[in-house]
Amino acid sequence: MTVTWEELGWERVAAGVGRVRLPGWDCTAGLVVGTGAVLMIDAGSSLAEGVRLRTWAEELTGSRVTHLALTHPHFDHVFGAAAFAGAEVFGAVGVDTVPAEELRADAVRNGLDGTAATEAADTLVRPRHLVSGEWTLDLGGGRQVLLANVGPAHTAHDLAVLVPGRPETVFCGDLVEESGEPQAGPDAVPSHWPAALDRLLELGGEDALYVPGHGAVVDAAFVRAQRDALAARFGVSR
């Protein structure tokens, strides 16, 4: 790599695995580096933010981003996707049905500049690869990454990313939030949310690092506590 994670303001989570907390909505984007392939996890809240992420990834790896996984269809995670030209894009089944205008309206309600929101909505990239169960990506050099459709929960189309290693790393999207209470909007399915967190814990195990959609990296105990809090909040029994 030409620069270190820290020099660009990224957090190195494991060997060849890092993440950055983006300004504004404190949204996380992740990066997994293989041999000849690079996976970006989520794309930021605008085309400009997507370009920034792509540039950082190229500086860190010396290569272009070849794969992009979108954890769920909210503007702050998908609106930068058009910046990753040529990347193979993955998402949970059904993520491609969410109207671009709905995302644009939500972005403006949450404070994104109207011109930037319209530009991102007009160029919105739909995933080519839709994950219904699990999908293994081979990034080369012995590095394989598991994409798992664990929703519906935070949205109707939630995708988690498991990166094996020491430690194992699970990118959770907004199924887990550390910097605030998990947000349940009109597209959430609260009755399934605790089960989705149980699935994350099954994927990663007790010693994994869990990367939330917003906030600091957490451990299994945090995910379990958030699972219990969500179950109590929404009246979901085990």
PDB file of C-alpha atoms in Angstrom:
ATOM      1  CA  MET A   1       0.000   0.000   0.000  1.00  0.00           C
ATOM      2  CA  THR A   2       1.210   3.473  -0.826  1.00  0.00           C
ATOM      3  CA  VAL A   3      -0.104   5.086   2.382  1.00  0.00           C
ATOM      4  CA  THR A   4      -1.288   3.788   5.729  1.00  0.00           C
ATOM      5  CA  TRP A   5      -4.896   3.585   6.867  1.00  0.00           C
ATOM      6  CA  GLU A   6      -4.189   6.085   9.614  1.00  0.00           C
ATOM      7  CA  GLU A   7      -2.660   8.664   7.273  1.00  0.00           C
ATOM      8  CA  LEU A   8      -5.990   8.875   5.436  1.00  0.00           C
ATOM      9  CA  GLY A   9      -8.086   8.916   8.602  1.00  0.00           C
ATOM     10  CA  TRP A  10      -9.163   5.288   8.321  1.00  0.00           C
ATOM     11  CA  GLU A  11      -9.267   2.716  11.120  1.00  0.00           C
ATOM     12  CA  ARG A  12      -7.468  -0.565  10.439  1.00  0.00           C
ATOM     13  CA  VAL A  13      -9.719  -3.288  11.842  1.00  0.00           C
ATOM     14  CA  ALA A  14      -7.777  -6.378  10.755  1.00  0.00           C
ATOM     15  CA  ALA A  15      -5.129  -7.264   8.168  1.00  0.00           C
ATOM     16  CA  GLY A  16      -6.331  -5.804   4.875  1.00  0.00           C
ATOM     17  CA  VAL A  17      -9.597  -4.653   6.447  1.00  0.00           C
ATOM     18  CA  GLY A  18     -10.460  -1.089   7.375  1.00  0.00           C
ATOM     19  CA  ARG A  19     -13.250   1.382   7.760  1.00  0.00           C
ATOM     20  CA  VAL A  20     -13.848   5.129   7.866  1.00  0.00           C
ATOM     21  CA  ARG A  21     -16.492   7.196   9.634  1.00  0.00           C
ATOM     22  CA  LEU A  22     -17.779   9.792   7.206  1.00  0.00           C
ATOM     23  CA  PRO A  23     -18.755  13.302   8.346  1.00  0.00           C
ATOM     24  CA  GLY A  24     -22.327  14.529   8.460  1.00  0.00           C
ATOM     25  CA  TRP A  25     -24.262  11.395   9.336  1.00  0.00           C
ATOM     26  CA  ASP A  26     -21.348   9.478  10.908  1.00  0.00           C
ATOM     27  CA  CYS A  27     -21.891   6.753   8.325  1.00  0.00           C
ATOM     28  CA  THR A  28     -19.347   3.949   8.050  1.00  0.00           C
ATOM     29  CA  ALA A  29     -17.779   2.721   4.813  1.00  0.00           C
ATOM     30  CA  GLY A  30     -15.559  -0.360   4.803  1.00  0.00           C
ATOM     31  CA  LEU A  31     -12.732  -1.683   2.641  1.00  0.00           C
ATOM     32  CA  VAL A  32     -11.486  -5.245   2.218  1.00  0.00           C
ATOM     33  CA  VAL A  33      -8.308  -5.832   0.224  1.00  0.00           C
ATOM     34  CA  GLY A  34      -7.579  -9.070  -1.607  1.00  0.00           C
ATOM     35  CA  THR A  35      -5.033  -9.954  -4.265  1.00  0.00           C
ATOM     36  CA  GLY A  36      -6.204  -8.255  -7.448  1.00  0.00           C
ATOM     37  CA  ALA A  37      -9.629  -7.396  -6.032  1.00  0.00           C
ATOM     38  CA  VAL A  38     -10.899  -4.713  -3.653  1.00  0.00           C
ATOM     39  CA  LEU A  39     -14.300  -4.645  -1.946  1.00  0.00           C
ATOM     40  CA  MET A  40     -15.912  -1.408  -0.763  1.00  0.00           C
ATOM     41  CA  ILE A  41     -18.765  -1.722   1.724  1.00  0.00           C
ATOM     42  CA  ASP A  42     -21.271   1.106   1.284  1.00  0.00           C
ATOM     43  CA  ALA A  43     -20.731   4.158  -0.857  1.00  0.00           C
ATOM     44  CA  GLY A  44     -21.471   7.304   1.117  1.00  0.00           C
ATOM     45  CA  SER A  45     -24.240   9.884   0.974  1.00  0.00           C
ATOM     46  CA  SER A  46     -23.509  11.673  -2.317  1.00  0.00           C
ATOM     47  CA  LEU A  47     -21.559  11.359  -5.528  1.00  0.00           C
ATOM     48  CA  ALA A  48     -18.868  13.622  -4.090  1.00  0.00           C
ATOM     49  CA  GLU A  49     -18.531  11.352  -1.054  1.00  0.00           C
ATOM     50  CA  GLY A  50     -18.386   8.307  -3.323  1.00  0.00           C
ATOM     51  CA  VAL A  51     -15.565   9.898  -5.297  1.00  0.00           C
ATOM     52  CA  ARG A  52     -13.729  10.602  -2.047  1.00  0.00           C
ATOM     53  CA  LEU A  53     -14.091   6.966  -0.977  1.00  0.00           C
ATOM     54  CA  ARG A  54     -12.915   5.703  -4.370  1.00  0.00           C
ATOM     55  CA  THR A  55      -9.887   7.984  -4.264  1.00  0.00           C
ATOM     56  CA  TRP A  56      -8.987   6.857  -0.745  1.00  0.00           C
ATOM     57  CA  ALA A  57      -9.337   3.203  -1.753  1.00  0.00           C
ATOM     58  CA  GLU A  58      -7.030   3.687  -4.721  1.00  0.00           C
ATOM     59  CA  GLU A  59      -4.439   5.435  -2.558  1.00  0.00           C
ATOM     60  CA  LEU A  60      -4.593   2.663   0.033  1.00  0.00           C
ATOM     61  CA  THR A  61      -4.471  -0.273  -2.361  1.00  0.00           C
ATOM     62  CA  GLY A  62      -2.946   0.992  -5.601  1.00  0.00           C
ATOM     63  CA  SER A  63      -5.937  -0.594  -7.371  1.00  0.00           C
ATOM     64  CA  ARG A  64      -9.467   0.335  -8.317  1.00  0.00           C
ATOM     65  CA  VAL A  65     -12.470  -0.905  -6.378  1.00  0.00           C
ATOM     66  CA  THR A  66     -13.685  -4.064  -8.115  1.00  0.00           C
ATOM     67  CA  HIS A  67     -16.653  -4.938  -5.868  1.00  0.00           C
ATOM     68  CA  LEU A  68     -19.193  -2.834  -3.980  1.00  0.00           C
ATOM     69  CA  ALA A  69     -21.578  -4.228  -1.356  1.00  0.00           C
ATOM     70  CA  LEU A  70     -24.522  -2.057  -0.281  1.00  0.00           C
ATOM     71  CA  THR A  71     -25.777  -2.996   3.179  1.00  0.00           C
ATOM     72  CA  HIS A  72     -29.232  -1.416   2.816  1.00  0.00           C
ATOM     73  CA  PRO A  73     -31.123   1.131   0.714  1.00  0.00           C
ATOM     74  CA  HIS A  74     -30.742   4.380   2.642  1.00  0.00           C
ATOM     75  CA  PHE A  75     -29.299   7.428   0.932  1.00  0.00           C
ATOM     76  CA  ASP A  76     -26.313   7.817   3.270  1.00  0.00           C
ATOM     77  CA  HIS A  77     -25.115   4.334   2.302  1.00  0.00           C
ATOM     78  CA  VAL A  78     -25.909   4.165  -1.440  1.00  0.00           C
ATOM     79  CA  PHE A  79     -25.895   7.637  -3.003  1.00  0.00           C
ATOM     80  CA  GLY A  80     -22.179   7.513  -3.835  1.00  0.00           C
ATOM     81  CA  ALA A  81     -22.402   4.233  -5.741  1.00  0.00           C
ATOM     82  CA  ALA A  82     -22.196   5.800  -9.212  1.00  0.00           C
ATOM     83  CA  ALA A  83     -18.625   6.870  -8.396  1.00  0.00           C
ATOM     84  CA  PHE A  84     -17.478   3.222  -8.599  1.00  0.00           C
ATOM     85  CA  ALA A  85     -17.644   2.738 -12.349  1.00  0.00           C
ATOM     86  CA  GLY A  86     -16.923  -0.838 -13.402  1.00  0.00           C
ATOM     87  CA  ALA A  87     -17.399  -2.337  -9.935  1.00  0.00           C
ATOM     88  CA  GLU A  88     -19.603  -5.394  -9.479  1.00  0.00           C
ATOM     89  CA  VAL A  89     -22.392  -4.195  -7.186  1.00  0.00           C
ATOM     90  CA  PHE A  90     -24.128  -6.443  -4.633  1.00  0.00           C
ATOM     91  CA  GLY A  91     -27.196  -5.970  -2.460  1.00  0.00           C
ATOM     92  CA  ALA A  92     -29.978  -7.928  -0.804  1.00  0.00           C
ATOM     93  CA  VAL A  93     -32.818  -9.169  -2.990  1.00  0.00           C
ATOM     94  CA  GLY A  94     -35.366  -6.401  -3.479  1.00  0.00           C
ATOM     95  CA  VAL A  95     -32.970  -3.526  -2.836  1.00  0.00           C
ATOM     96  CA  ASP A  96     -33.289  -2.604  -6.512  1.00  0.00           C
ATOM     97  CA  THR A  97     -37.026  -1.904  -6.138  1.00  0.00           C
ATOM     98  CA  VAL A  98     -36.687   1.067  -3.760  1.00  0.00           C
ATOM     99  CA  PRO A  99     -37.639   4.196  -5.759  1.00  0.00           C
ATOM    100  CA  ALA A 100     -34.857   6.690  -6.362  1.00  0.00           C
ATOM    101  CA  GLU A 101     -37.254   9.555  -5.688  1.00  0.00           C
ATOM    102  CA  GLU A 102     -38.029   8.114  -2.261  1.00  0.00           C
ATOM    103  CA  LEU A 103     -34.310   8.110  -1.441  1.00  0.00           C
ATOM    104  CA  ARG A 104     -33.907  11.647  -2.782  1.00  0.00           C
ATOM    105  CA  ALA A 105     -36.781  12.953  -0.661  1.00  0.00           C
ATOM    106  CA  ASP A 106     -35.372  11.270   2.452  1.00  0.00           C
ATOM    107  CA  ALA A 107     -31.933  12.739   1.761  1.00  0.00           C
ATOM    108  CA  VAL A 108     -33.320  16.277   1.485  1.00  0.00           C
ATOM    109  CA  ARG A 109     -35.395  15.804   4.658  1.00  0.00           C
ATOM    110  CA  ASN A 110     -32.209  14.827   6.456  1.00  0.00           C
ATOM    111  CA  GLY A 111     -30.246  17.824   5.249  1.00  0.00           C
ATOM    112  CA  LEU A 112     -28.503  16.816   2.016  1.00  0.00           C
ATOM    113  CA  ASP A 113     -28.279  19.657  -0.498  1.00  0.00           C
ATOM    114  CA  GLY A 114     -31.116  19.351  -3.005  1.00  0.00           C
ATOM    115  CA  THR A 115     -28.861  19.535  -6.056  1.00  0.00           C
ATOM    116  CA  ALA A 116     -26.567  16.825  -4.693  1.00  0.00           C
ATOM    117  CA  ALA A 117     -29.583  14.674  -3.806  1.00  0.00           C
ATOM    118  CA  THR A 118     -31.073  15.012  -7.288  1.00  0.00           C
ATOM    119  CA  GLU A 119     -27.733  14.265  -8.957  1.00  0.00           C
ATOM    120  CA  ALA A 120     -27.299  11.091  -6.892  1.00  0.00           C
ATOM    121  CA  ALA A 121     -30.881   9.943  -7.451  1.00  0.00           C
ATOM    122  CA  ASP A 122     -30.637  10.513 -11.208  1.00  0.00           C
ATOM    123  CA  THR A 123     -27.468   8.393 -11.428  1.00  0.00           C
ATOM    124  CA  LEU A 124     -28.438   5.811  -8.804  1.00  0.00           C
ATOM    125  CA  VAL A 125     -26.706   2.476  -9.388  1.00  0.00           C
ATOM    126  CA  ARG A 126     -28.795  -0.650  -8.898  1.00  0.00           C
ATOM    127  CA  PRO A 127     -27.000  -3.811  -7.751  1.00  0.00           C
ATOM    128  CA  ARG A 128     -26.349  -6.298 -10.523  1.00  0.00           C
ATOM    129  CA  HIS A 129     -25.989  -9.159  -8.043  1.00  0.00           C
ATOM    130  CA  LEU A 130     -28.888  -9.745  -5.659  1.00  0.00           C
ATOM    131  CA  VAL A 131     -28.240 -11.910  -2.608  1.00  0.00           C
ATOM    132  CA  SER A 132     -31.146 -14.048  -1.391  1.00  0.00           C
ATOM    133  CA  GLY A 133     -29.245 -16.206   1.099  1.00  0.00           C
ATOM    134  CA  GLU A 134     -25.451 -16.172   1.185  1.00  0.00           C
ATOM    135  CA  TRP A 135     -22.888 -15.330  -1.482  1.00  0.00           C
ATOM    136  CA  THR A 136     -19.151 -15.937  -1.230  1.00  0.00           C
ATOM    137  CA  LEU A 137     -16.836 -13.464  -2.945  1.00  0.00           C
ATOM    138  CA  ASP A 138     -13.304 -14.571  -3.787  1.00  0.00           C
ATOM    139  CA  LEU A 139     -11.021 -11.544  -3.615  1.00  0.00           C
ATOM    140  CA  GLY A 140      -7.871 -13.527  -4.366  1.00  0.00           C
ATOM    141  CA  GLY A 141      -4.883 -14.414  -2.256  1.00  0.00           C
ATOM    142  CA  GLY A 142      -6.953 -16.809  -0.186  1.00  0.00           C
ATOM    143  CA  ARG A 143      -9.319 -14.044   0.934  1.00  0.00           C
ATOM    144  CA  GLN A 144     -13.005 -14.902   0.723  1.00  0.00           C
ATOM    145  CA  VAL A 145     -15.818 -12.697   2.016  1.00  0.00           C
ATOM    146  CA  LEU A 146     -19.344 -13.844   2.829  1.00  0.00           C
ATOM    147  CA  LEU A 147     -22.327 -11.663   1.945  1.00  0.00           C
ATOM    148  CA  ALA A 148     -25.410 -12.647   3.940  1.00  0.00           C
ATOM    149  CA  ASN A 149     -28.984 -11.480   3.478  1.00  0.00           C
ATOM    150  CA  VAL A 150     -30.066 -11.183   7.114  1.00  0.00           C
ATOM    151  CA  GLY A 151     -33.182  -9.016   6.757  1.00  0.00           C
ATOM    152  CA  PRO A 152     -35.767  -7.771   6.806  1.00  0.00           C
ATOM    153  CA  ALA A 153     -34.987  -5.777   9.927  1.00  0.00           C
ATOM    154  CA  HIS A 154     -33.649  -2.197   9.830  1.00  0.00           C
ATOM    155  CA  THR A 155     -35.013  -2.156   6.263  1.00  0.00           C
ATOM    156  CA  ALA A 156     -36.654  -4.740   4.051  1.00  0.00           C
ATOM    157  CA  HIS A 157     -33.290  -5.433   2.390  1.00  0.00           C
ATOM    158  CA  ASP A 158     -30.400  -5.816   4.869  1.00  0.00           C
ATOM    159  CA  LEU A 159     -27.046  -7.268   3.866  1.00  0.00           C
ATOM    160  CA  ALA A 160     -24.202  -8.131   6.269  1.00  0.00           C
ATOM    161  CA  VAL A 161     -20.589  -8.749   5.277  1.00  0.00           C
ATOM    162  CA  LEU A 162     -18.432 -11.302   7.101  1.00  0.00           C
ATOM    163  CA  VAL A 163     -14.676 -11.059   6.616  1.00  0.00           C
ATOM    164  CA  PRO A 164     -12.918 -14.159   8.014  1.00  0.00           C
ATOM    165  CA  GLY A 165      -9.602 -13.658   9.748  1.00  0.00           C
ATOM    166  CA  ARG A 166      -8.064 -12.920  13.105  1.00  0.00           C
ATOM    167  CA  PRO A 167     -10.197 -11.331  14.288  1.00  0.00           C
ATOM    168  CA  GLU A 168     -13.275 -12.062  12.206  1.00  0.00           C
ATOM    169  CA  THR A 169     -14.999  -8.858  11.166  1.00  0.00           C
ATOM    170  CA  VAL A 170     -18.713  -8.352  10.552  1.00  0.00           C
ATOM    171  CA  PHE A 171     -19.911  -5.218   8.746  1.00  0.00           C
ATOM    172  CA  CYS A 172     -23.441  -4.802  10.075  1.00  0.00           C
ATOM    173  CA  GLY A 173     -24.852  -1.804   8.240  1.00  0.00           C
ATOM    174  CA  ASP A 174     -27.479  -0.077  10.362  1.00  0.00           C
ATOM    175  CA  LEU A 175     -28.618  -3.312  11.962  1.00  0.00           C
ATOM    176  CA  VAL A 176     -26.215  -2.150  14.687  1.00  0.00           C
ATOM    177  CA  GLU A 177     -25.595   1.450  15.713  1.00  0.00           C
ATOM    178  CA  GLU A 178     -23.194   2.599  18.400  1.00  0.00           C
ATOM    179  CA  SER A 179     -23.335   6.399  18.226  1.00  0.00           C
ATOM    180  CA  GLY A 180     -27.090   6.546  18.798  1.00  0.00           C
ATOM    181  CA  GLU A 181     -30.188   4.434  19.233  1.00  0.00           C
ATOM    182  CA  PRO A 182     -30.937   2.231  16.182  1.00  0.00           C
ATOM    183  CA  GLN A 183     -33.311   4.082  13.886  1.00  0.00           C
ATOM    184  CA  ALA A 184     -36.575   2.384  12.894  1.00  0.00           C
ATOM    185  CA  GLY A 185     -38.147   4.257  10.012  1.00  0.00           C
ATOM    186  CA  PRO A 186     -41.245   3.389   7.983  1.00  0.00           C
ATOM    187  CA  ASP A 187     -39.321   0.728   6.045  1.00  0.00           C
ATOM    188  CA  ALA A 188     -38.157  -1.127   9.174  1.00  0.00           C
ATOM    189  CA  VAL A 189     -39.497  -4.555  10.145  1.00  0.00           C
ATOM    190  CA  PRO A 190     -39.071  -4.457  13.936  1.00  0.00           C
ATOM    191  CA  SER A 191     -40.529  -7.912  14.547  1.00  0.00           C
ATOM    192  CA  HIS A 192     -37.585  -9.459  12.665  1.00  0.00           C
ATOM    193  CA  TRP A 193     -34.828  -7.168  13.887  1.00  0.00           C
ATOM    194  CA  PRO A 194     -33.739  -9.123  17.011  1.00  0.00           C
ATOM    195  CA  ALA A 195     -33.497 -12.300  14.917  1.00  0.00           C
ATOM    196  CA  ALA A 196     -31.271 -10.471  12.431  1.00  0.00           C
ATOM    197  CA  LEU A 197     -28.877  -9.594  15.256  1.00  0.00           C
ATOM    198  CA  ASP A 198     -28.908 -13.220  16.382  1.00  0.00           C
ATOM    199  CA  ARG A 199     -27.854 -14.091  12.826  1.00  0.00           C
ATOM    200  CA  LEU A 200     -24.992 -11.574  12.973  1.00  0.00           C
ATOM    201  CA  LEU A 201     -23.769 -13.188  16.177  1.00  0.00           C
ATOM    202  CA  GLU A 202     -23.952 -16.631  14.550  1.00  0.00           C
ATOM    203  CA  LEU A 203     -21.910 -15.369  11.606  1.00  0.00           C
ATOM    204  CA  GLY A 204     -19.189 -13.670  13.611  1.00  0.00           C
ATOM    205  CA  GLY A 205     -19.071 -15.521  16.879  1.00  0.00           C
ATOM    206  CA  GLU A 206     -18.071 -14.361  20.314  1.00  0.00           C
ATOM    207  CA  ASP A 207     -14.605 -13.051  19.402  1.00  0.00           C
ATOM    208  CA  ALA A 208     -15.493 -11.122  16.239  1.00  0.00           C
ATOM    209  CA  LEU A 209     -15.389  -7.368  15.767  1.00  0.00           C
ATOM    210  CA  TYR A 210     -18.715  -5.881  14.697  1.00  0.00           C
ATOM    211  CA  VAL A 211     -18.631  -2.722  12.577  1.00  0.00           C
ATOM    212  CA  PRO A 212     -21.876  -0.752  12.934  1.00  0.00           C
ATOM    213  CA  GLY A 213     -23.371   1.514  10.312  1.00  0.00           C
ATOM    214  CA  HIS A 214     -22.809   4.463  12.658  1.00  0.00           C
ATOM    215  CA  GLY A 215     -20.361   4.674  15.536  1.00  0.00           C
ATOM    216  CA  ALA A 216     -17.395   2.825  16.976  1.00  0.00           C
ATOM    217  CA  VAL A 217     -16.502  -0.812  16.391  1.00  0.00           C
ATOM    218  CA  VAL A 218     -18.171  -3.035  19.021  1.00  0.00           C
ATOM    219  CA  ASP A 219     -17.991  -6.577  20.361  1.00  0.00           C
ATOM    220  CA  ALA A 220     -20.471  -9.437  20.599  1.00  0.00           C
ATOM    221  CA  ALA A 221     -21.633  -8.339  24.045  1.00  0.00           C
ATOM    222  CA  PHE A 222     -22.686  -4.955  22.639  1.00  0.00           C
ATOM    223  CA  VAL A 223     -24.603  -6.592  19.773  1.00  0.00           C
ATOM    224  CA  ARG A 224     -26.317  -8.952  22.218  1.00  0.00           C
ATOM    225  CA  ALA A 225     -27.285  -6.057  24.493  1.00  0.00           C
ATOM    226  CA  GLN A 226     -28.652  -4.099  21.535  1.00  0.00           C
ATOM    227  CA  ARG A 227     -30.570  -7.173  20.442  1.00  0.00           C
ATOM    228  CA  ASP A 228     -32.204  -7.411  23.886  1.00  0.00           C
ATOM    229  CA  ALA A 229     -32.962  -3.671  23.927  1.00  0.00           C
ATOM    230  CA  LEU A 230     -34.624  -3.867  20.501  1.00  0.00           C
ATOM    231  CA  ALA A 231     -36.664  -6.898  21.566  1.00  0.00           C
ATOM    232  CA  ALA A 232     -37.893  -4.992  24.619  1.00  0.00           C
ATOM    233  CA  ARG A 233     -38.500  -1.813  22.625  1.00  0.00           C
ATOM    234  CA  PHE A 234     -40.634  -3.571  20.013  1.00  0.00           C
ATOM    235  CA  GLY A 235     -42.170  -6.260  22.222  1.00  0.00           C
ATOM    236  CA  VAL A 236     -40.512  -9.161  20.430  1.00  0.00           C
ATOM    237  CA  SER A 237     -40.174 -12.408  22.383  1.00  0.00           C
ATOM    238  CA  ARG A 238     -37.458 -14.957  21.723  1.00  0.00           C
TER     239      ARG A 238
END
